[in-house]
Coordinates of C-alpha atoms and ligand atoms in Angstrom, one line a residue:
M13 CA 0.0 0.0 0.0
K14 CA 1.4 3.4 -1.0
S15 CA 0.1 6.9 -0.7
S16 CA 1.4 10.0 -2.5
A17 CA 0.5 13.6 -2.9
I18 CA -0.5 15.2 -6.2
T19 CA 0.3 18.8 -6.8
G20 CA -1.3 19.3 -10.3
N21 CA -4.9 18.8 -11.3
F22 CA -6.3 15.9 -9.3
T23 CA -8.5 14.8 -12.2
E24 CA -5.4 14.0 -14.2
A25 CA -3.9 11.6 -11.6
N26 CA -2.8 8.2 -13.0
V27 CA -5.4 6.2 -11.2
D28 CA -8.5 4.0 -11.8
A29 CA -11.0 6.2 -9.9
L30 CA -11.5 9.7 -8.5
A31 CA -13.1 10.1 -5.1
I32 CA -14.5 13.1 -3.4
A33 CA -16.7 13.7 -0.3
V34 CA -19.9 15.7 -0.9
F35 CA -21.6 17.5 2.0
K36 CA -25.3 17.4 2.6
D37 CA -27.2 19.6 0.2
E38 CA -24.1 20.8 -1.5
K39 CA -24.4 21.9 -5.1
A40 CA -22.2 21.0 -8.0
G41 CA -21.8 24.7 -9.0
S42 CA -18.6 25.6 -7.1
G43 CA -15.0 24.6 -6.3
A44 CA -13.7 21.0 -6.9
L45 CA -17.2 19.7 -7.5
K46 CA -17.8 22.2 -10.3
E47 CA -14.6 21.1 -12.1
L48 CA -15.5 17.4 -11.7
D49 CA -19.0 18.1 -12.9
K50 CA -17.6 19.7 -16.0
L51 CA -15.2 16.9 -16.6
T52 CA -18.0 14.3 -16.3
G53 CA -20.4 16.2 -18.5
G54 CA -22.7 17.3 -15.7
L55 CA -22.9 13.9 -14.0
I56 CA -22.7 15.3 -10.4
A57 CA -25.4 17.9 -11.0
S58 CA -27.6 15.3 -12.5
V59 CA -27.4 12.8 -9.6
L60 CA -27.9 15.6 -7.1
K61 CA -30.9 16.9 -9.0
A62 CA -32.4 13.5 -9.3
E63 CA -31.9 13.1 -5.5
E64 CA -30.1 9.9 -6.3
F65 CA -27.5 11.1 -3.8
K66 CA -27.9 13.9 -1.3
G67 CA -24.6 14.0 0.5
D68 CA -25.9 12.3 3.7
S69 CA -23.3 10.6 5.7
G70 CA -22.9 7.0 4.7
E71 CA -24.3 7.6 1.2
I72 CA -22.4 6.5 -1.9
A73 CA -22.7 7.1 -5.6
F74 CA -20.4 5.3 -8.0
L75 CA -20.5 6.6 -11.5
R76 CA -18.8 5.9 -14.9
F77 CA -17.9 8.6 -17.3
A78 CA -16.1 8.9 -20.6
G79 CA -14.1 12.0 -19.6
K80 CA -13.9 15.2 -21.4
G81 CA -10.4 16.2 -20.3
K82 CA -6.9 14.8 -19.6
N83 CA -8.3 12.3 -17.1
K84 CA -7.1 8.8 -16.9
A85 CA -9.7 7.7 -14.5
E86 CA -13.2 6.9 -15.8
R87 CA -14.9 6.3 -12.5
L88 CA -16.1 8.7 -10.0
L89 CA -17.0 7.9 -6.4
L90 CA -19.0 10.4 -4.4
I91 CA -19.0 9.8 -0.7
G92 CA -21.7 11.5 1.5
A93 CA -20.1 13.5 4.3
G94 CA -23.1 14.9 6.1
D95 CA -23.3 18.4 7.5
K96 CA -20.3 20.5 6.4
N97 CA -20.2 22.4 9.7
E98 CA -19.7 19.1 11.6
F99 CA -17.0 17.8 9.3
K100 CA -13.7 17.5 11.2
T101 CA -10.2 16.6 10.1
A102 CA -10.5 13.1 11.6
D103 CA -13.5 12.5 9.4
E104 CA -11.1 12.4 6.4
A105 CA -10.0 9.0 7.7
I106 CA -13.6 7.8 7.5
I107 CA -14.0 9.2 4.0
S108 CA -10.8 7.7 2.8
G109 CA -11.5 4.3 4.5
T110 CA -15.0 4.2 3.1
A111 CA -13.7 4.9 -0.4
T112 CA -11.0 2.3 -0.1
R113 CA -13.3 -0.5 1.1
F114 CA -15.9 0.3 -1.6
L115 CA -13.4 0.4 -4.4
R116 CA -11.5 -2.6 -3.2
K117 CA -14.6 -4.7 -3.5
R118 CA -14.9 -3.6 -7.1
N119 CA -11.3 -4.6 -8.1
I120 CA -10.0 -1.1 -8.2
K121 CA -6.3 -0.8 -7.4
S122 CA -5.8 3.0 -7.2
F123 CA -7.7 6.1 -6.6
A124 CA -7.2 9.8 -6.1
L125 CA -9.0 11.5 -3.2
Y126 CA -9.7 15.2 -3.1
A127 CA -9.6 16.1 0.6
R128 CA -12.4 18.3 1.9
A129 CA -11.3 18.8 5.5
E130 CA -10.1 22.3 6.2
G131 CA -7.6 21.7 8.9
D132 CA -3.8 21.6 8.9
A133 CA -2.7 19.9 5.6
K134 CA -0.3 17.5 7.4
E135 CA -3.0 16.4 9.8
V136 CA -5.5 16.0 6.9
A137 CA -3.0 13.9 5.0
Q138 CA -2.2 11.8 8.1
C139 CA -5.9 11.0 8.5
A140 CA -6.4 10.1 4.9
A141 CA -3.5 7.7 4.8
Q142 CA -4.4 6.2 8.2
G143 CA -8.0 5.5 6.9
F144 CA -6.6 4.1 3.7
V145 CA -4.4 1.6 5.5
A146 CA -6.6 0.8 8.5
S147 CA -9.7 0.2 6.3
Q148 CA -8.0 -2.7 4.6
F149 CA -7.6 -4.8 7.7
E150 CA -9.5 -8.1 7.6
L151 CA -10.3 -10.9 10.1
D152 CA -9.5 -13.7 7.7
K153 CA -6.0 -14.7 8.7
Y154 CA -7.0 -18.3 9.4
K155 CA -9.2 -18.9 6.5
S156 CA -7.9 -21.3 3.9
A157 CA -10.6 -20.4 1.4
D158 CA -12.7 -17.3 0.7
K159 CA -9.9 -15.0 1.9
N160 CA -10.0 -11.4 0.8
E161 CA -7.3 -11.2 -1.8
K162 CA -8.1 -7.8 -3.1
S163 CA -6.3 -4.6 -2.1
V164 CA -6.3 -1.0 -3.2
D165 CA -2.5 -0.4 -3.6
N166 CA -2.3 3.3 -4.3
L167 CA -3.9 6.4 -2.8
V168 CA -3.2 9.7 -4.5
L169 CA -4.2 12.6 -2.2
C170 CA -5.0 16.1 -3.3
I171 CA -5.1 18.9 -0.8
E172 CA -5.8 22.2 -2.5
G173 CA -3.2 24.9 -1.8
A174 CA -1.1 22.7 0.5
D175 CA 2.6 22.3 0.4
Q176 CA 3.6 19.0 -1.2
A177 CA 6.3 18.2 1.4
D178 CA 3.7 18.7 4.2
V179 CA 1.2 16.4 2.5
E180 CA 3.9 13.8 1.9
E181 CA 5.0 13.9 5.6
G182 CA 1.4 13.6 6.8
L183 CA 0.9 10.6 4.5
R184 CA 4.0 8.9 5.9
R185 CA 2.9 9.5 9.4
G186 CA -0.6 8.3 8.6
E187 CA 0.7 5.1 7.1
I188 CA 2.6 4.4 10.3
V189 CA -0.5 5.1 12.4
G190 CA -2.7 2.9 10.2
E191 CA -0.2 0.0 10.2
S192 CA 0.2 0.3 14.0
M193 CA -3.5 0.1 14.4
N194 CA -3.6 -3.0 12.3
F195 CA -0.7 -4.4 14.3
A196 CA -2.8 -4.0 17.5
R197 CA -5.9 -5.4 15.7
E198 CA -4.0 -8.4 14.5
L199 CA -2.9 -9.2 18.1
A200 CA -6.4 -8.8 19.4
N201 CA -7.8 -11.0 16.7
E202 CA -5.5 -13.9 17.4
P203 CA -7.1 -16.9 19.0
P204 CA -6.0 -17.5 22.6
N205 CA -4.4 -20.8 22.0
I206 CA -2.0 -19.0 19.7
L207 CA -1.7 -15.7 21.5
H208 CA -1.0 -16.7 25.1
P209 CA 1.1 -14.5 27.3
T210 CA 4.4 -15.9 26.1
E211 CA 3.5 -15.3 22.4
M212 CA 2.3 -11.8 23.2
A213 CA 5.7 -11.1 24.8
N214 CA 7.5 -12.6 21.8
R215 CA 5.5 -10.4 19.4
A216 CA 6.3 -7.4 21.5
Q217 CA 10.0 -8.3 21.5
K218 CA 10.0 -8.7 17.7
M219 CA 8.2 -5.4 17.2
A220 CA 10.5 -3.6 19.6
K221 CA 13.5 -4.8 17.6
E222 CA 12.0 -3.6 14.4
T223 CA 11.1 -0.2 15.7
G224 CA 14.1 0.6 17.9
L225 CA 12.3 0.3 21.3
K226 CA 14.0 -1.3 24.3
C227 CA 12.1 -4.4 25.5
E228 CA 12.3 -6.3 28.7
I229 CA 10.1 -9.3 29.6
L230 CA 9.7 -10.1 33.3
D231 CA 8.9 -13.7 34.0
E232 CA 6.9 -15.0 37.0
A233 CA 10.0 -15.5 39.2
Q234 CA 11.0 -11.9 38.7
M235 CA 7.4 -10.7 39.4
E236 CA 7.4 -12.8 42.5
K237 CA 10.6 -11.1 43.7
L238 CA 9.0 -7.8 43.1
G239 CA 6.1 -8.8 45.3
M240 CA 3.4 -8.8 42.5
G241 CA 1.1 -11.1 44.4
S242 CA -2.0 -9.5 42.9
L243 CA -1.0 -10.1 39.3
L244 CA 0.3 -13.6 40.0
S245 CA -3.0 -14.6 41.8
V246 CA -4.7 -14.4 38.4
S247 CA -2.0 -16.3 36.5
I248 CA -1.7 -19.1 39.1
G249 CA -4.6 -21.0 37.7
S250 CA -3.2 -21.1 34.2
D251 CA -0.6 -23.4 32.6
Q252 CA 0.6 -20.4 30.7
P253 CA 3.1 -18.4 32.6
A254 CA 2.4 -14.6 33.0
K255 CA 4.7 -12.1 31.3
L256 CA 5.2 -8.4 32.2
I257 CA 6.1 -6.7 28.9
V258 CA 8.1 -3.5 29.4
L259 CA 8.9 -1.3 26.5
R260 CA 10.9 1.9 26.6
Y261 CA 11.1 4.6 24.0
E262 CA 13.8 7.2 24.7
P263 CA 14.2 10.1 22.3
K264 CA 17.7 11.1 21.1
K265 CA 17.0 14.7 22.1
S266 CA 14.4 15.1 24.8
T267 CA 12.2 18.2 25.2
G268 CA 10.2 19.0 28.3
S269 CA 11.1 18.5 31.9
K270 CA 13.8 15.9 32.7
N271 CA 11.8 14.0 35.3
E272 CA 8.6 13.6 33.3
L273 CA 7.7 10.2 32.1
L274 CA 4.5 9.1 30.5
A275 CA 3.5 5.4 30.9
L276 CA 0.9 3.5 29.0
V277 CA -0.3 0.4 30.8
G278 CA -2.5 -2.2 29.2
K279 CA -4.6 -5.1 30.4
G280 CA -3.4 -8.2 28.5
I281 CA -5.7 -11.0 29.6
T282 CA -5.1 -13.3 26.7
F283 CA -8.3 -15.2 27.7
D284 CA -10.7 -14.5 30.5
T285 CA -12.7 -17.5 31.6
G286 CA -13.6 -15.7 34.9
G287 CA -11.4 -18.3 36.8
I288 CA -13.2 -20.1 39.6
S289 CA -16.0 -17.4 39.4
L290 CA -16.5 -19.0 35.9
K291 CA -18.3 -17.0 33.3
P292 CA -21.3 -18.5 31.5
G293 CA -20.5 -20.3 28.3
E294 CA -22.5 -18.0 26.0
G295 CA -20.4 -15.3 24.6
M296 CA -17.2 -16.4 26.4
E297 CA -15.4 -16.6 23.1
A298 CA -15.3 -12.8 23.0
M299 CA -12.9 -12.9 26.0
K300 CA -10.1 -13.5 23.6
Y301 CA -10.3 -9.8 23.2
D302 CA -9.6 -9.2 26.9
M303 CA -6.0 -8.3 25.9
S304 CA -7.1 -5.4 23.8
G305 CA -5.8 -2.8 26.2
G306 CA -2.4 -4.5 26.0
A307 CA -2.7 -4.6 22.2
T308 CA -3.4 -0.8 22.2
V309 CA -0.3 -0.2 24.2
L310 CA 1.8 -2.3 21.8
G311 CA 0.3 -0.6 18.7
T312 CA 0.8 2.8 20.2
M313 CA 4.4 2.0 21.2
R314 CA 5.1 0.7 17.7
A315 CA 4.0 4.0 16.2
I316 CA 6.0 5.9 18.8
G317 CA 9.1 3.9 17.9
L318 CA 8.7 4.9 14.2
L319 CA 7.4 8.4 14.6
K320 CA 10.1 9.3 17.2
P321 CA 8.5 12.0 19.3
S322 CA 10.7 14.1 21.6
I323 CA 9.5 12.8 25.0
P324 CA 10.2 9.4 26.6
V325 CA 7.4 6.9 26.8
L326 CA 7.1 3.7 28.9
G327 CA 4.8 0.9 27.7
I328 CA 3.7 -1.8 30.0
V329 CA 1.5 -4.8 29.3
A330 CA 0.5 -7.4 31.9
A331 CA 0.0 -10.5 29.8
V332 CA -1.9 -13.1 31.8
E333 CA -4.4 -15.9 31.2
N334 CA -7.3 -16.3 33.7
M335 CA -8.3 -19.9 34.1
P336 CA -10.0 -22.2 36.6
D337 CA -7.9 -24.9 38.0
G338 CA -7.0 -26.9 41.1
K339 CA -4.4 -24.3 41.9
A340 CA -6.5 -21.3 40.9
T341 CA -7.3 -18.5 43.3
R342 CA -10.5 -19.0 45.3
P343 CA -13.1 -16.3 46.0
S344 CA -12.1 -15.3 49.6
D345 CA -8.4 -15.7 49.1
V346 CA -6.2 -12.8 50.3
V347 CA -3.1 -11.7 48.4
T348 CA -0.6 -8.9 48.8
A349 CA 0.2 -6.5 46.0
M350 CA 3.6 -5.0 45.1
N351 CA 2.7 -1.7 47.0
G352 CA 2.0 -3.7 50.2
K353 CA -1.7 -3.5 50.1
T354 CA -3.7 -6.6 50.9
V355 CA -6.6 -7.6 48.7
E356 CA -9.4 -9.9 49.4
I357 CA -10.4 -11.5 46.1
L358 CA -14.2 -12.0 46.2
N359 CA -14.7 -12.6 42.5
T360 CA -11.9 -14.1 40.4
D361 CA -13.7 -12.7 37.3
A362 CA -12.7 -9.1 38.4
E363 CA -9.1 -10.0 37.4
G364 CA -8.2 -7.1 35.2
R365 CA -7.9 -4.7 38.2
L366 CA -5.8 -7.3 40.0
I367 CA -3.2 -7.4 37.2
L368 CA -3.3 -3.7 36.6
A369 CA -2.8 -3.0 40.3
D370 CA 0.8 -4.4 40.1
A371 CA 1.4 -3.1 36.6
V372 CA 0.5 0.4 37.5
A373 CA 2.5 0.3 40.7
Y374 CA 5.4 -1.0 38.6
A375 CA 5.1 1.9 36.1
E376 CA 5.3 4.4 38.9
K377 CA 8.3 2.6 40.4
Q378 CA 10.0 2.9 37.0
G379 CA 9.6 6.7 37.3
A380 CA 6.3 7.3 35.6
T381 CA 4.8 10.7 36.5
R382 CA 1.7 10.3 34.2
I383 CA 0.1 6.9 33.8
V384 CA -2.7 6.1 31.4
D385 CA -4.0 2.6 31.8
M386 CA -6.4 0.9 29.4
A387 CA -8.5 -2.2 29.9
T388 CA -11.5 -4.1 28.8
L389 CA -12.4 -3.9 32.5
T390 CA -16.1 -4.0 33.0
G391 CA -19.3 -5.1 31.4
A392 CA -20.9 -2.2 33.2
V393 CA -19.3 0.3 30.9
I394 CA -21.1 -1.3 27.9
I395 CA -24.4 -0.8 29.7
A396 CA -23.5 2.8 30.5
L397 CA -21.9 4.0 27.2
G398 CA -22.5 1.3 24.6
D399 CA -19.9 0.9 21.9
V400 CA -19.7 4.6 21.2
N401 CA -17.7 6.2 24.1
T402 CA -14.8 4.8 26.0
G403 CA -15.2 5.4 29.8
I404 CA -12.5 7.6 31.3
M405 CA -11.8 8.3 35.0
G406 CA -8.7 9.7 36.7
N407 CA -7.1 11.5 39.7
D408 CA -6.0 14.5 37.6
Q409 CA -8.6 16.5 35.7
E410 CA -6.0 18.1 33.4
L411 CA -4.8 14.7 32.2
V412 CA -8.4 13.5 31.7
D413 CA -9.3 16.7 29.8
D414 CA -6.2 16.3 27.7
I415 CA -7.2 12.8 26.7
I416 CA -10.8 13.8 25.9
E417 CA -9.6 16.7 23.8
C418 CA -7.0 14.5 22.0
G419 CA -9.8 12.0 21.4
K420 CA -11.9 14.6 19.7
R421 CA -9.1 15.5 17.4
A422 CA -8.4 11.8 16.7
G423 CA -12.0 10.9 16.0
E424 CA -12.4 8.8 19.2
D425 CA -15.0 9.6 21.9
F426 CA -14.4 9.5 25.6
W427 CA -16.9 10.1 28.4
Q428 CA -15.8 10.8 31.9
L429 CA -17.3 9.1 35.0
P430 CA -16.7 10.3 38.5
L431 CA -14.4 8.9 41.2
G432 CA -14.3 9.8 44.9
K433 CA -14.2 8.8 48.5
E434 CA -17.8 7.7 48.6
Y435 CA -17.2 5.2 45.8
S436 CA -13.8 4.1 47.3
K437 CA -15.7 3.1 50.5
G438 CA -17.3 0.4 48.4
I439 CA -14.1 -1.6 48.2
K440 CA -13.3 -1.6 51.9
S441 CA -12.8 -5.2 53.0
D442 CA -13.7 -6.7 56.4
I443 CA -10.5 -8.7 56.6
A444 CA -8.0 -7.0 54.3
D445 CA -7.2 -3.5 53.1
I446 CA -9.5 -3.7 50.1
K447 CA -11.6 -6.2 48.2
N448 CA -11.7 -6.6 44.4
I449 CA -15.5 -6.0 44.0
G450 CA -17.9 -3.4 45.3
P451 CA -21.6 -3.5 46.4
S452 CA -23.4 -5.7 44.0
R453 CA -24.1 -4.2 40.6
K454 CA -23.6 -0.6 41.8
A455 CA -21.3 1.7 39.7
G456 CA -19.3 -1.3 38.3
T457 CA -17.1 0.8 36.1
I458 CA -16.3 3.3 38.7
I459 CA -15.5 0.6 41.3
G460 CA -13.1 -1.0 38.9
A461 CA -11.3 2.4 38.5
A462 CA -11.4 3.1 42.2
F463 CA -9.6 -0.2 42.8
I464 CA -6.8 0.6 40.4
Q465 CA -6.5 4.1 42.0
E466 CA -5.4 2.4 45.2
F467 CA -2.2 1.4 43.5
V468 CA -1.3 4.9 42.2
D469 CA 0.8 6.9 44.6
K470 CA 1.9 10.3 43.4
A471 CA 1.5 10.0 39.6
K472 CA -1.2 11.7 37.6
W473 CA -3.4 8.9 36.4
A474 CA -6.2 8.2 34.0
H475 CA -8.0 4.9 33.4
L476 CA -9.7 4.0 30.1
D477 CA -12.4 1.4 30.2
I478 CA -12.5 0.1 26.6
A479 CA -14.8 -2.9 27.2
G480 CA -17.4 -1.4 24.9
T481 CA -15.1 0.1 22.2
A482 CA -12.3 -2.4 21.8
W483 CA -14.1 -4.4 19.2
S484 CA -17.1 -4.0 17.0
D485 CA -19.8 -6.6 16.4
S486 CA -20.5 -5.4 12.9
A487 CA -18.6 -4.0 9.9
K488 CA -18.7 -0.3 9.1
P489 CA -18.3 1.2 5.6
H490 CA -14.7 2.2 6.6
Q491 CA -13.9 -0.6 9.0
A492 CA -14.0 -4.4 9.2
K493 CA -15.8 -5.9 12.2
G494 CA -13.7 -7.1 15.1
P495 CA -10.9 -5.3 16.9
T496 CA -10.8 -1.5 16.6
A497 CA -7.3 -0.6 18.0
V498 CA -9.3 1.9 20.1
A499 CA -7.3 4.7 21.7
V500 CA -4.1 4.2 19.6
R501 CA -4.8 7.5 17.7
T502 CA -5.8 9.4 20.8
L503 CA -2.7 8.3 22.8
L504 CA -0.5 9.3 19.9
K505 CA -2.1 12.8 19.9
L506 CA -1.5 12.9 23.7
V507 CA 2.2 12.1 23.1
E508 CA 2.4 14.7 20.4
K509 CA 0.8 17.3 22.6
S510 CA 3.2 16.6 25.4
Q511 CA 6.3 17.3 23.4
Ligands
LIG620 N1 -13.1 -8.8 30.9 C1 -14.2 -8.6 31.7 C2 -15.1 -7.4 31.3 C3 -15.7 -7.5 30.0 C4 -17.0 -8.0 29.9 C5 -15.1 -7.0 28.9 C6 -17.7 -8.0 28.7 C7 -15.8 -7.0 27.7 C8 -17.0 -7.5 27.5 C9 -13.8 -8.4 33.1 O1 -12.7 -9.2 33.5 C10 -14.9 -8.9 34.0 O2 -15.2 -10.1 34.0 N2 -15.5 -8.0 34.8 C11 -16.6 -8.3 35.6 C12 -16.4 -7.6 36.9 C13 -17.3 -8.0 38.0 C14 -17.0 -9.4 38.4 C15 -17.1 -7.1 39.2 C16 -17.9 -7.8 34.9 O3 -17.9 -6.8 34.3 O4 -18.9 -8.5 35.0
LIG621 MN1 -13.1 -11.1 34.2
LIG622 ZN1 -11.3 -9.6 32.0

């Protein structure tokens, strides 16, 4: 897959199809649409007039034309973009992805896209290339027949009035972001017999080598020495040993304050049976996605290694399998976490918080001053926010606000839920410092976050509950169904902003 910038007339690009977004109720009489309309002998005006196509978001018109100019392409794709006033730079990724998937199905190998977003050219180009690459991800790795063999190989992007070098740079960055999202999605999509904690660590190690990150894998003996009794209590029921994946990005020349360190910490439960508090069978297969937070950390770190921002970033994934077994943790067991707190485990299915407890404390021990953890932590967040918003909570409003704002620019939605003493009372244990569940069914997502908060000392911290947004049950015009690599783009924006 390759993307390039065009400086001349976009209709003359050496491609199979031309694509352009059309806003709701837009007329063919001005700007790029006018030129295209002329080229196609009034085709755009005619479909708009006939109300065959109105520019509503999600609408598509695919037209053939003979061409009345120096055009090579004889196909035109109009993509509905909805209300012009609501169209953001990040939406260019959706337009580009929608065009790519539509044209791919029709055997088209190359197209030129005329960008309509009005933001910074580099950023627009980045979004277009990211959408182009990410939209071509498919779930069919293990199919031996009926695999998608088609691909759109070339995107030519036109941004009117932009500097060619800026567009090219944006495209290169967008390719990296899209490929890193697909890297995360590939991990999340892997079946749990293949992607167990050791394999997840191996893939992280290989990726680190390729992208110039430092990588250290802590085994169970090392974690034991560090006192990670909370994390290990989840792993103890599995034949697969847990791994703590530690990735480090250090810039050649660092900007910002010397002692600042951002850490990204991911829940990497490669399969969640619930343990002794066994989950019902129906739908349990989705728990292969319970390592999506870890996948997002690895995808984001991959992009960081290649994009080389000017601040250091620490990436940590607690890779663990949660299984029932003769050795497994029992509801009512008490364990001691790395920070010395004792935890009464009353439900072994609330395991994500148990592994994050030690992973977050470890991040801070490594010098992290800002920690963002991400986890498919609670079913409750799906009830609250569906698959639209990621739940966000934290101990530092500025960090939470920064992430929400970066999400807006990246095209990802976050919704904040509260924390506080009254909620934290809910995890007081009768016999230990805290227990791993709260009062039945009340504020499940907040309780999960309140638990993790107990393991943050001085760092600024935000928690992302991605249980509703980590994978999608249905395909979208710009995106295959399955893992979404949620938060990769937002976290990259956060890193960019922190430089
Ligand atoms: N991995 C699950 C949460 C989950 C559920 C993610 C559905 C995605 C879809 C997590 O480990 C879990 O089991 N949470 C429990 C917590 C409860 C026992 C307090 C839950 O949400 O039911
Ligand atoms: Mn669970
Ligand atoms: Zn889980």
